[in-house]
GROMACS .gro file of C-alpha atoms in nm:
model
  515
    1MET     CA    1   1.406  -3.260  -2.047
    2LYS     CA    2   1.683  -3.275  -1.759
    3LYS     CA    3   1.537  -3.199  -1.371
    4THR     CA    4   1.686  -2.922  -1.189
    5ILE     CA    5   1.620  -2.953  -0.810
    6GLN     CA    6   1.772  -2.581  -0.628
    7LEU     CA    7   1.678  -2.668  -0.265
    8LEU     CA    8   1.746  -2.216  -0.106
    9LEU     CA    9   1.794  -2.238   0.225
   10VAL     CA   10   1.741  -1.943   0.421
   11LEU     CA   11   1.850  -1.949   0.793
   12ALA     CA   12   1.954  -1.748   1.042
   13PHE     CA   13   2.325  -1.693   1.211
   14CYS     CA   14   2.405  -1.547   1.530
   15SER     CA   15   2.711  -1.448   1.703
   16GLN     CA   16   2.682  -1.685   1.972
   17THR     CA   17   2.813  -2.033   1.897
   18GLY     CA   18   2.574  -2.244   1.728
   19PHE     CA   19   2.579  -2.653   1.831
   20ALA     CA   20   2.350  -2.850   1.635
   21GLN     CA   21   2.013  -3.005   1.728
   22LYS     CA   22   1.978  -3.343   1.784
   23GLU     CA   23   1.676  -3.392   1.627
   24THR     CA   24   1.682  -3.414   1.184
   25THR     CA   25   1.391  -3.235   1.031
   26ILE     CA   26   1.254  -3.467   0.796
   27LEU     CA   27   1.095  -3.296   0.507
   28THR     CA   28   0.856  -3.490   0.289
   29ILE     CA   29   0.808  -3.298  -0.089
   30LYS     CA   30   0.378  -3.348  -0.186
   31ASN     CA   31   0.363  -3.346  -0.595
   32THR     CA   32  -0.020  -3.284  -0.647
   33ALA     CA   33  -0.137  -3.199  -0.981
   34GLU     CA   34  -0.396  -3.002  -0.730
   35ALA     CA   35  -0.182  -2.780  -0.610
   36PRO     CA   36  -0.189  -2.366  -0.744
   37THR     CA   37   0.056  -2.162  -0.936
   38ILE     CA   38   0.344  -1.885  -0.681
   39ASN     CA   39   0.241  -1.581  -0.865
   40LYS     CA   40   0.521  -1.370  -0.983
   41ASN     CA   41   0.331  -1.075  -0.777
   42ILE     CA   42   0.397  -1.235  -0.469
   43TYR     CA   43   0.743  -1.103  -0.528
   44GLY     CA   44   0.647  -0.736  -0.600
   45HIS     CA   45   0.763  -0.429  -0.411
   46PHE     CA   46   0.666  -0.092  -0.345
   47ALA     CA   47   0.811   0.299  -0.405
   48GLU     CA   48   0.629   0.567  -0.178
   49HIS     CA   49   0.675   0.949  -0.204
   50LEU     CA   50   0.825   0.923   0.116
   51GLY     CA   51   1.210   1.017   0.279
   52ARG     CA   52   1.494   0.939   0.021
   53CYS     CA   53   1.324   0.650  -0.236
   54ILE     CA   54   1.173   0.841  -0.451
   55TYR     CA   55   1.370   1.224  -0.468
   56GLY     CA   56   1.714   1.105  -0.451
   57GLY     CA   57   1.648   0.759  -0.464
   58PHE     CA   58   1.502   0.624  -0.787
   59PHE     CA   59   1.482   1.046  -0.950
   60VAL     CA   60   1.817   1.247  -0.972
   61GLY     CA   61   1.683   1.451  -1.246
   62ASP     CA   62   1.849   1.439  -1.596
   63THR     CA   63   2.104   1.761  -1.463
   64SER     CA   64   2.250   1.474  -1.217
   65LYS     CA   65   2.634   1.381  -1.273
   66ILE     CA   66   2.521   1.021  -1.121
   67PRO     CA   67   2.493   0.822  -1.400
   68ASN     CA   68   2.034   0.845  -1.537
   69THR     CA   69   1.862   0.782  -1.804
   70LYS     CA   70   1.597   1.056  -1.790
   71GLY     CA   71   1.635   1.127  -1.440
   72VAL     CA   72   1.618   0.769  -1.333
   73ARG     CA   73   1.998   0.594  -1.138
   74ASN     CA   74   2.066   0.374  -1.420
   75ASP     CA   75   2.197   0.153  -1.096
   76ILE     CA   76   1.915   0.130  -0.982
   77ILE     CA   77   1.730  -0.022  -1.268
   78ALA     CA   78   2.026  -0.307  -1.361
   79ALA     CA   79   2.002  -0.393  -1.000
   80LEU     CA   80   1.595  -0.463  -0.971
   81LYS     CA   81   1.586  -0.620  -1.348
   82GLU     CA   82   1.895  -0.853  -1.178
   83LEU     CA   83   1.594  -0.920  -0.902
   84GLN     CA   84   1.340  -0.951  -1.177
   85ILE     CA   85   1.062  -0.765  -0.994
   86PRO     CA   86   0.724  -0.830  -1.156
   87ASN     CA   87   0.543  -0.514  -1.024
   88LEU     CA   88   0.594  -0.230  -0.876
   89ARG     CA   89   0.314   0.038  -0.640
   90TRP     CA   90   0.319   0.359  -0.632
   91PRO     CA   91   0.254   0.672  -0.511
   92GLY     CA   92   0.197   0.526  -0.177
   93GLY     CA   93   0.100   0.487   0.099
   94CYS     CA   94  -0.038   0.727   0.307
   95PHE     CA   95   0.075   0.969  -0.008
   96ALA     CA   96  -0.119   0.831  -0.209
   97ASP     CA   97  -0.496   1.016  -0.050
   98THR     CA   98  -0.339   1.308  -0.090
   99TYR     CA   99  -0.172   1.307  -0.472
  100HIS     CA  100  -0.357   1.420  -0.786
  101TRP     CA  101  -0.183   1.271  -1.056
  102LYS     CA  102  -0.290   1.569  -1.277
  103ASP     CA  103  -0.018   1.833  -1.091
  104GLY     CA  104   0.295   1.540  -1.210
  105ILE     CA  105   0.201   1.571  -1.593
  106GLY     CA  106   0.362   1.860  -1.847
  107LEU     CA  107   0.617   2.073  -1.870
  108GLN     CA  108   0.780   1.998  -1.544
  109GLN     CA  109   0.893   2.412  -1.517
  110GLU     CA  110   0.571   2.442  -1.498
  111ARG     CA  111   0.418   2.188  -1.194
  112PRO     CA  112   0.279   2.313  -0.903
  113THR     CA  113   0.448   2.173  -0.551
  114ILE     CA  114   0.338   1.959  -0.300
  115VAL     CA  115   0.386   1.961   0.057
  116ASN     CA  116   0.410   1.576   0.172
  117LYS     CA  117   0.184   1.678   0.463
  118TRP     CA  118   0.295   1.280   0.586
  119TRP     CA  119   0.627   1.209   0.552
  120GLY     CA  120   0.871   1.493   0.656
  121GLY     CA  121   0.656   1.775   0.618
  122THR     CA  122   0.929   1.871   0.265
  123THR     CA  123   0.818   2.011  -0.024
  124GLU     CA  124   0.816   1.815  -0.365
  125ASP     CA  125   0.820   1.923  -0.672
  126ASN     CA  126   0.640   1.687  -0.897
  127SER     CA  127   0.893   1.647  -1.169
  128PHE     CA  128   0.869   1.257  -1.087
  129GLY     CA  129   0.491   1.188  -1.206
  130THR     CA  130   0.329   1.011  -1.414
  131HIS     CA  131   0.478   0.907  -1.742
  132ASP     CA  132   0.823   0.864  -1.537
  133PHE     CA  133   0.716   0.619  -1.311
  134LEU     CA  134   0.501   0.435  -1.595
  135ASN     CA  135   0.825   0.479  -1.814
  136MET     CA  136   1.007   0.349  -1.592
  137CYS     CA  137   0.790   0.054  -1.490
  138GLU     CA  138   0.854  -0.089  -1.879
  139VAL     CA  139   1.167  -0.032  -1.880
  140LEU     CA  140   1.216  -0.283  -1.575
  141GLY     CA  141   0.954  -0.490  -1.753
  142ALA     CA  142   0.730  -0.486  -1.422
  143GLU     CA  143   0.340  -0.419  -1.414
  144PRO     CA  144   0.263  -0.090  -1.213
  145TYR     CA  145   0.054  -0.092  -0.961
  146LEU     CA  146  -0.156   0.247  -0.908
  147SER     CA  147  -0.255   0.405  -0.576
  148GLY     CA  148  -0.573   0.558  -0.661
  149ASN     CA  149  -0.655   0.902  -0.410
  150VAL     CA  150  -0.985   0.818  -0.273
  151GLY     CA  151  -0.936   1.016   0.045
  152SER     CA  152  -0.886   1.370  -0.121
  153GLY     CA  153  -0.949   1.302  -0.427
  154THR     CA  154  -1.317   1.243  -0.630
  155VAL     CA  155  -1.425   0.972  -0.852
  156GLN     CA  156  -1.396   1.152  -1.156
  157GLU     CA  157  -1.027   1.260  -1.095
  158LEU     CA  158  -0.961   0.846  -1.062
  159ALA     CA  159  -1.196   0.776  -1.377
  160ASP     CA  160  -0.964   1.053  -1.541
  161TRP     CA  161  -0.619   0.895  -1.471
  162VAL     CA  162  -0.742   0.537  -1.598
  163GLN     CA  163  -0.845   0.710  -1.971
  164TYR     CA  164  -0.581   0.914  -1.955
  165THR     CA  165  -0.299   0.584  -1.908
  166ASN     CA  166  -0.518   0.306  -2.063
  167PHE     CA  167  -0.753   0.426  -2.315
  168SER     CA  168  -0.616   0.478  -2.686
  169GLY     CA  169  -0.907   0.623  -2.839
  170LYS     CA  170  -1.043   0.944  -2.905
  171SER     CA  171  -1.069   1.134  -2.558
  172PRO     CA  172  -1.018   1.403  -2.371
  173MET     CA  173  -0.782   1.250  -2.179
  174SER     CA  174  -0.590   1.025  -2.368
  175ASP     CA  175  -0.540   1.366  -2.604
  176LEU     CA  176  -0.373   1.531  -2.319
  177ARG     CA  177  -0.166   1.213  -2.313
  178LYS     CA  178  -0.067   1.281  -2.608
  179LYS     CA  179   0.001   1.604  -2.605
  180ASN     CA  180   0.221   1.517  -2.310
  181GLY     CA  181   0.472   1.277  -2.517
  182ARG     CA  182   0.246   0.956  -2.467
  183THR     CA  183   0.102   0.817  -2.806
  184GLU     CA  184   0.068   0.504  -2.684
  185PRO     CA  185  -0.083   0.376  -2.356
  186TRP     CA  186   0.033   0.227  -2.115
  187LYS     CA  187  -0.230  -0.067  -2.022
  188VAL     CA  188  -0.212  -0.006  -1.653
  189LYS     CA  189  -0.370  -0.337  -1.545
  190PHE     CA  190  -0.347  -0.295  -1.117
  191TRP     CA  191  -0.561  -0.022  -0.919
  192GLY     CA  192  -0.570   0.042  -0.535
  193ILE     CA  193  -0.874   0.230  -0.508
  194GLY     CA  194  -0.738   0.403  -0.203
  195ASN     CA  195  -0.478   0.339   0.085
  196GLU     CA  196  -0.531   0.257   0.433
  197ALA     CA  197  -0.896   0.356   0.462
  198TRP     CA  198  -0.933   0.302   0.788
  199GLY     CA  199  -0.591   0.570   0.899
  200CYS     CA  200  -0.398   0.751   0.694
  201GLY     CA  201  -0.692   0.772   0.405
  202GLY     CA  202  -0.963   0.925   0.588
  203ASN     CA  203  -0.991   0.732   0.865
  204MET     CA  204  -1.288   0.561   0.734
  205THR     CA  205  -1.476   0.270   0.896
  206ALA     CA  206  -1.589  -0.023   0.665
  207GLU     CA  207  -1.912  -0.031   0.586
  208TYR     CA  208  -1.835   0.302   0.512
  209TYR     CA  209  -1.559   0.281   0.289
  210ALA     CA  210  -1.704  -0.029   0.202
  211GLY     CA  211  -1.982   0.232   0.025
  212GLU     CA  212  -1.695   0.463  -0.085
  213TYR     CA  213  -1.543   0.164  -0.330
  214ARG     CA  214  -1.858   0.055  -0.462
  215LYS     CA  215  -1.890   0.402  -0.594
  216PHE     CA  216  -1.501   0.464  -0.725
  217ALA     CA  217  -1.507   0.164  -0.879
  218THR     CA  218  -1.813   0.179  -1.114
  219PHE     CA  219  -1.636   0.451  -1.237
  220MET     CA  220  -1.366   0.266  -1.300
  221SER     CA  221  -1.344   0.055  -1.645
  222ASP     CA  222  -1.137  -0.047  -1.926
  223TRP     CA  223  -1.300  -0.190  -2.204
  224GLU     CA  224  -1.013  -0.255  -2.452
  225ASN     CA  225  -0.797  -0.413  -2.268
  226THR     CA  226  -0.777  -0.777  -2.191
  227GLY     CA  227  -0.869  -0.859  -1.874
  228GLY     CA  228  -0.979  -0.525  -1.816
  229ILE     CA  229  -0.823  -0.361  -1.516
  230THR     CA  230  -0.768  -0.497  -1.172
  231ARG     CA  231  -0.953  -0.329  -0.904
  232ILE     CA  232  -0.830  -0.297  -0.517
  233ALA     CA  233  -0.960  -0.209  -0.222
  234SER     CA  234  -0.747  -0.123   0.057
  235GLY     CA  235  -0.763  -0.382   0.329
  236SER     CA  236  -0.724  -0.445   0.678
  237ASN     CA  237  -0.474  -0.300   0.899
  238SER     CA  238  -0.281  -0.666   1.082
  239GLU     CA  239  -0.580  -0.856   1.229
  240ASP     CA  240  -0.879  -0.641   1.165
  241TYR     CA  241  -1.029  -0.952   1.072
  242ASN     CA  242  -1.394  -0.698   1.073
  243TRP     CA  243  -1.251  -0.495   0.783
  244THR     CA  244  -1.212  -0.829   0.583
  245GLU     CA  245  -1.552  -0.987   0.663
  246VAL     CA  246  -1.722  -0.625   0.562
  247LEU     CA  247  -1.607  -0.575   0.268
  248MET     CA  248  -1.636  -0.904   0.126
  249LYS     CA  249  -2.045  -0.888   0.250
  250SER     CA  250  -2.089  -0.613   0.132
  251ILE     CA  251  -1.873  -0.554  -0.235
  252PRO     CA  252  -2.021  -0.833  -0.502
  253ASN     CA  253  -1.698  -1.032  -0.639
  254ASN     CA  254  -1.712  -0.885  -0.997
  255MET     CA  255  -1.619  -0.563  -0.881
  256LEU     CA  256  -1.359  -0.723  -0.681
  257GLY     CA  257  -1.014  -0.826  -0.796
  258GLY     CA  258  -0.809  -0.790  -0.464
  259LEU     CA  259  -0.810  -0.734  -0.087
  260GLY     CA  260  -0.560  -0.578   0.027
  261VAL     CA  261  -0.417  -0.678   0.414
  262HIS     CA  262  -0.078  -0.458   0.552
  263HIS     CA  263   0.140  -0.605   0.808
  264TYR     CA  264   0.454  -0.504   0.968
  265ALA     CA  265   0.649  -0.674   1.185
  266VAL     CA  266   0.687  -0.464   1.484
  267ILE     CA  267   0.840  -0.537   1.864
  268ASP     CA  268   0.628  -0.253   2.003
  269TRP     CA  269   0.514   0.056   1.804
  270SER     CA  270   0.585   0.311   2.068
  271LYS     CA  271   0.955   0.160   2.079
  272LYS     CA  272   1.056   0.004   1.756
  273GLY     CA  273   1.383  -0.059   1.881
  274ASP     CA  274   1.687  -0.014   1.620
  275GLY     CA  275   1.785  -0.192   1.304
  276THR     CA  276   2.153  -0.278   1.359
  277ASP     CA  277   2.213  -0.227   1.769
  278PHE     CA  278   1.954  -0.496   1.865
  279SER     CA  279   1.975  -0.869   2.119
  280GLU     CA  280   1.816  -1.179   2.119
  281ASP     CA  281   1.523  -1.083   2.289
  282GLY     CA  282   1.486  -0.796   2.003
  283TYR     CA  283   1.603  -1.029   1.751
  284PHE     CA  284   1.305  -1.306   1.889
  285HIS     CA  285   1.053  -1.060   1.898
  286THR     CA  286   1.058  -0.901   1.561
  287MET     CA  287   1.065  -1.268   1.428
  288LYS     CA  288   0.750  -1.276   1.658
  289SER     CA  289   0.591  -1.033   1.482
  290ALA     CA  290   0.691  -1.114   1.211
  291LEU     CA  291   0.555  -1.500   1.168
  292LYS     CA  292   0.222  -1.348   1.239
  293MET     CA  293   0.179  -1.339   0.907
  294GLU     CA  294   0.108  -1.735   0.873
  295GLU     CA  295  -0.190  -1.657   1.155
  296LEU     CA  296  -0.313  -1.363   0.971
  297VAL     CA  297  -0.279  -1.489   0.597
  298THR     CA  298  -0.519  -1.814   0.755
  299LYS     CA  299  -0.756  -1.638   0.903
  300HIS     CA  300  -0.804  -1.348   0.671
  301ALA     CA  301  -0.844  -1.636   0.391
  302ALA     CA  302  -1.067  -1.820   0.620
  303ILE     CA  303  -1.333  -1.493   0.556
  304MET     CA  304  -1.267  -1.421   0.190
  305ASP     CA  305  -1.358  -1.805   0.143
  306LYS     CA  306  -1.693  -1.710   0.315
  307TYR     CA  307  -1.795  -1.501   0.006
  308ASP     CA  308  -1.611  -1.612  -0.253
  309PRO     CA  309  -1.541  -2.020  -0.211
  310ALA     CA  310  -1.341  -2.046  -0.588
  311LYS     CA  311  -1.118  -1.806  -0.471
  312LYS     CA  312  -1.174  -1.504  -0.737
  313VAL     CA  313  -1.036  -1.232  -0.556
  314ALA     CA  314  -0.688  -1.238  -0.440
  315MET     CA  315  -0.532  -1.131  -0.074
  316ILE     CA  316  -0.294  -0.856  -0.218
  317VAL     CA  317  -0.021  -0.773   0.108
  318ASP     CA  318   0.021  -0.449  -0.032
  319GLU     CA  319   0.252  -0.401   0.233
  320TRP     CA  320   0.500  -0.609   0.439
  321GLY     CA  321   0.873  -0.606   0.636
  322ALA     CA  322   1.002  -0.513   0.949
  323TRP     CA  323   0.982  -0.140   1.123
  324TYR     CA  324   1.278  -0.018   1.308
  325GLU     CA  325   1.376   0.323   1.504
  326VAL     CA  326   1.506   0.562   1.207
  327GLU     CA  327   1.870   0.495   1.159
  328LYS     CA  328   2.041   0.766   1.432
  329GLY     CA  329   2.097   1.123   1.286
  330THR     CA  330   1.857   1.075   1.038
  331ASN     CA  331   1.520   1.286   0.934
  332PRO     CA  332   1.206   1.083   1.192
  333GLY     CA  333   0.979   1.118   0.890
  334PHE     CA  334   1.206   0.943   0.632
  335LEU     CA  335   1.185   0.585   0.738
  336TYR     CA  336   1.548   0.533   0.659
  337GLN     CA  337   1.725   0.220   0.852
  338GLN     CA  338   1.997  -0.056   0.759
  339ASN     CA  339   1.911  -0.417   0.713
  340THR     CA  340   2.040  -0.679   0.864
  341MET     CA  341   2.114  -1.092   0.850
  342ARG     CA  342   1.770  -1.058   1.128
  343ASP     CA  343   1.619  -0.917   0.780
  344ALA     CA  344   1.722  -1.200   0.565
  345VAL     CA  345   1.573  -1.428   0.782
  346LEU     CA  346   1.240  -1.223   0.840
  347ALA     CA  347   1.207  -1.227   0.475
  348GLY     CA  348   1.287  -1.578   0.381
  349ALA     CA  349   0.978  -1.693   0.676
  350THR     CA  350   0.772  -1.417   0.498
  351LEU     CA  351   0.762  -1.560   0.127
  352ASN     CA  352   0.704  -1.907   0.265
  353ILE     CA  353   0.401  -1.807   0.405
  354PHE     CA  354   0.302  -1.664   0.043
  355ASN     CA  355   0.415  -1.962  -0.147
  356ASN     CA  356   0.232  -2.163   0.073
  357HIS     CA  357  -0.086  -1.977   0.087
  358ALA     CA  358  -0.081  -1.941  -0.330
  359ASP     CA  359  -0.453  -2.060  -0.354
  360ARG     CA  360  -0.525  -1.710  -0.192
  361VAL     CA  361  -0.207  -1.470  -0.204
  362ARG     CA  362  -0.139  -1.332  -0.532
  363MET     CA  363   0.032  -1.014  -0.523
  364ALA     CA  364   0.240  -0.897  -0.227
  365ASN     CA  365   0.510  -0.601  -0.183
  366LEU     CA  366   0.791  -0.530   0.035
  367ALA     CA  367   0.812  -0.182   0.202
  368GLN     CA  368   0.979   0.004   0.076
  369CYS     CA  369   1.202  -0.073  -0.210
  370VAL     CA  370   1.424   0.246  -0.167
  371ASN     CA  371   1.638   0.395   0.087
  372VAL     CA  372   1.265   0.356   0.317
  373LEU     CA  373   1.203   0.047   0.541
  374GLN     CA  374   1.323  -0.300   0.440
  375ALA     CA  375   1.467  -0.161   0.139
  376VAL     CA  376   1.670  -0.369  -0.095
  377ILE     CA  377   1.857  -0.134  -0.192
  378LEU     CA  378   2.042   0.177  -0.036
  379THR     CA  379   2.179   0.530  -0.189
  380ASP     CA  380   2.373   0.783  -0.013
  381LYS     CA  381   2.494   1.034  -0.288
  382ALA     CA  382   2.646   0.879  -0.596
  383LYS     CA  383   2.700   0.520  -0.426
  384MET     CA  384   2.442   0.259  -0.433
  385ILE     CA  385   2.454  -0.079  -0.202
  386THR     CA  386   2.258  -0.373  -0.261
  387THR     CA  387   2.107  -0.518   0.152
  388PRO     CA  388   2.055  -0.926   0.295
  389THR     CA  389   1.678  -0.855   0.149
  390TYR     CA  390   1.760  -0.795  -0.184
  391SER     CA  391   2.047  -1.158  -0.201
  392VAL     CA  392   1.682  -1.297  -0.041
  393MET     CA  393   1.445  -1.193  -0.328
  394LYS     CA  394   1.734  -1.292  -0.596
  395MET     CA  395   1.707  -1.612  -0.474
  396TYR     CA  396   1.337  -1.679  -0.409
  397ARG     CA  397   1.292  -1.509  -0.736
  398VAL     CA  398   1.257  -1.893  -0.882
  399HIS     CA  399   0.943  -1.949  -0.723
  400GLN     CA  400   0.762  -1.711  -0.911
  401ASP     CA  401   0.558  -1.858  -1.176
  402ALA     CA  402   0.617  -2.202  -1.065
  403LYS     CA  403   0.352  -2.434  -0.954
  404LEU     CA  404   0.327  -2.482  -0.557
  405LEU     CA  405   0.523  -2.854  -0.416
  406PRO     CA  406   0.317  -2.885  -0.111
  407LEU     CA  407   0.557  -3.024   0.215
  408SER     CA  408   0.550  -3.146   0.540
  409PHE     CA  409   0.734  -3.115   0.788
  410GLN     CA  410   0.732  -3.099   1.204
  411SER     CA  411   0.932  -2.813   1.299
  412PRO     CA  412   1.206  -2.819   1.573
  413LEU     CA  413   1.163  -2.498   1.859
  414TYR     CA  414   1.343  -2.161   1.834
  415THR     CA  415   1.321  -2.180   2.216
  416PHE     CA  416   1.390  -1.827   2.439
  417ASN     CA  417   1.370  -1.677   2.790
  418GLY     CA  418   1.046  -1.938   2.840
  419GLU     CA  419   0.884  -1.823   2.457
  420THR     CA  420   0.895  -2.041   2.114
  421LEU     CA  421   0.867  -2.028   1.797
  422PRO     CA  422   0.904  -2.272   1.525
  423ALA     CA  423   1.281  -2.279   1.372
  424ILE     CA  424   1.207  -2.393   1.019
  425SER     CA  425   0.993  -2.283   0.803
  426ALA     CA  426   0.968  -2.430   0.345
  427SER     CA  427   0.806  -2.400   0.089
  428ALA     CA  428   0.878  -2.576  -0.230
  429SER     CA  429   0.850  -2.507  -0.661
  430LYS     CA  430   0.831  -2.687  -0.960
  431ASP     CA  431   0.873  -2.476  -1.227
  432LYS     CA  432   0.736  -2.504  -1.599
  433ASN     CA  433   1.108  -2.640  -1.692
  434GLY     CA  434   1.087  -2.942  -1.458
  435ALA     CA  435   1.300  -2.774  -1.227
  436VAL     CA  436   1.234  -2.797  -0.846
  437HIS     CA  437   1.329  -2.551  -0.579
  438ILE     CA  438   1.318  -2.553  -0.199
  439SER     CA  439   1.348  -2.319   0.045
  440LEU     CA  440   1.394  -2.345   0.425
  441VAL     CA  441   1.435  -2.087   0.664
  442ASN     CA  442   1.595  -2.179   1.028
  443VAL     CA  443   1.492  -1.913   1.307
  444ASP     CA  444   1.674  -2.008   1.558
  445ALA     CA  445   1.970  -1.779   1.669
  446LYS     CA  446   2.199  -1.995   1.794
  447ASN     CA  447   2.157  -2.361   1.713
  448ASN     CA  448   2.242  -2.569   1.376
  449ASN     CA  449   1.900  -2.716   1.242
  450LYS     CA  450   1.969  -3.111   1.061
  451ILE     CA  451   1.764  -3.115   0.812
  452GLU     CA  452   1.728  -3.453   0.560
  453ILE     CA  453   1.541  -3.483   0.232
  454ASP     CA  454   1.413  -3.781   0.037
  455ILE     CA  455   1.536  -3.709  -0.391
  456LYS     CA  456   1.540  -4.055  -0.503
  457ASP     CA  457   1.213  -3.958  -0.636
  458LEU     CA  458   1.345  -3.646  -0.823
  459GLY     CA  459   1.572  -3.787  -1.052
  460VAL     CA  460   1.901  -3.568  -0.928
  461LYS     CA  461   2.211  -3.673  -0.761
  462ASN     CA  462   2.481  -3.408  -0.836
  463PHE     CA  463   2.488  -3.062  -0.550
  464THR     CA  464   2.613  -2.758  -0.552
  465GLY     CA  465   2.564  -2.492  -0.306
  466THR     CA  466   2.604  -2.133  -0.255
  467ILE     CA  467   2.549  -1.959   0.106
  468ILE     CA  468   2.619  -1.619   0.245
  469THR     CA  469   2.660  -1.584   0.613
  470SER     CA  470   2.834  -1.345   0.826
  471ALA     CA  471   2.989  -1.346   1.167
  472LYS     CA  472   2.675  -1.142   1.385
  473LEU     CA  473   2.318  -1.161   1.342
  474GLN     CA  474   2.357  -0.785   1.344
  475ASP     CA  475   2.608  -0.680   1.045
  476TYR     CA  476   2.538  -0.533   0.719
  477ASN     CA  477   2.628  -0.375   0.427
  478SER     CA  478   2.788  -0.021   0.455
  479PHE     CA  479   2.904   0.215   0.181
  480GLU     CA  480   3.228   0.164   0.344
  481ASN     CA  481   3.197  -0.218   0.301
  482PRO     CA  482   2.947  -0.302   0.019
  483ASN     CA  483   3.024  -0.685   0.023
  484LYS     CA  484   3.015  -0.758   0.393
  485ILE     CA  485   2.751  -1.035   0.320
  486VAL     CA  486   2.891  -1.174   0.009
  487PRO     CA  487   2.767  -1.494  -0.126
  488ALA     CA  488   3.039  -1.781  -0.122
  489VAL     CA  489   3.036  -2.135  -0.194
  490PHE     CA  490   2.916  -2.445   0.060
  491LYS     CA  491   3.016  -2.813   0.068
  492GLY     CA  492   2.834  -2.875   0.472
  493PHE     CA  493   2.604  -3.186   0.306
  494GLU     CA  494   2.584  -3.498   0.167
  495ASN     CA  495   2.370  -3.770  -0.029
  496LYS     CA  496   2.317  -4.079   0.049
  497LYS     CA  497   2.125  -4.307  -0.110
  498GLY     CA  498   1.881  -4.085  -0.213
  499LYS     CA  499   1.871  -3.879   0.107
  500LEU     CA  500   2.023  -3.525   0.141
  501GLU     CA  501   2.109  -3.454   0.446
  502ILE     CA  502   2.208  -3.096   0.538
  503THR     CA  503   2.376  -2.935   0.848
  504VAL     CA  504   2.251  -2.556   0.852
  505PRO     CA  505   2.400  -2.323   1.071
  506PRO     CA  506   2.249  -2.096   1.301
  507PHE     CA  507   2.107  -1.772   1.067
  508SER     CA  508   2.293  -1.802   0.722
  509VAL     CA  509   2.116  -1.828   0.362
  510LEU     CA  510   2.193  -2.148   0.128
  511VAL     CA  511   2.180  -2.226  -0.245
  512LEU     CA  512   2.153  -2.585  -0.313
  513GLU     CA  513   2.160  -2.680  -0.681
  514GLY     CA  514   2.103  -3.005  -0.817
  515LYS     CA  515   2.098  -3.185  -1.143
   0.00000   0.00000   0.00000
């Protein structure tokens, strides 16, 4: 069998002229049989009824002149299939705990309207509902992840939704599904029991929510489908470790398939900064917040280990990404922001953290998929573009369901105004065909970093490279210039006596493949 090695080096590039670090980072690959598999669901996405994510994003209606299939844009479907997205979370977010699923089924003209109280106060007509979302997931080849309404819903309502989507026998809900045009169930596996219960999901205490979770989970069952359903608890807000402690202590492991964690990279919640007009100070502190994910995952995992040493309960980081001020002139409730090379660096570093904690992190959802926060796709009427984050997710897809290869190295430091961050993050994996992939992120905004990797034992000799770079860290793809940041051939490496020597510029996205 041919061995292939791809080195995905996701690195930062700045408008200032970079200079090479004197030190060389020596990266060692450990091929150990005990390493876990990187669950493909780490590369999941999130679609909330927020701004133009659903309406005007995914869904334009079947009368639109924009090419669509049953109202869903064909170009978005094609782009997400190219990403091989493994799962998609819906309908929220905060919206989930105001959403009543029965309002979104049946004839569209008979569906009631709803006011989106969380995001802009807009009125929605429920034209995009359960059938539309689950059928779209089938087309994408993605597992649906449904967030249930605990805040304003009932136990019966959520239990009915499970029966409606999953039960093939005769029952009130399966009969209703068939009446609405779907004979076979969708067999939805992933179910969130509420969202951000500590905040918009009800402002609950951890103790109160634990009781609510146990009650709702008791009445959610699926006896027909192999493995049943995975019930996911609303997890902590960033470093609220008490929330994790209380839930792990209060909920039996056999009732808990996953426990969430939410963390956004934000400079300051009172002044989040601009998405494109930012200085190195703004870049550094955004990355400082993003890299805090390592500490959060490590500490939450340690608490989970106390109550679940067998690691049966998955950590699910079902909201992550950068959060800036909205683009000037747009609705502040729609959370529309541009996506620069800074976001590519952030995405690469975060995914490396998840990969390296694959023993516990088994699902994550970038917020959000289209037109909201750190989106991979932006639309403007009939126009559609992909972002630098899209490129990173596409390159990193090689890690999906591959065996983790632990790495060891000592990172150089990125220094700014007396503060420091690790300049390099990395993760590696080996897929079922024997291909090895290594992803690296150079967080440094000014300096080149030299990387040396011993490849003698990998059985690979010939390398090719691809790079994504731009003149400034603040550059982005626009509707006027959608291809400003595109991949190009990269040749800035040498193979010397079984050691791969790479000089990587500040913030560029690099892929090396060796055969």
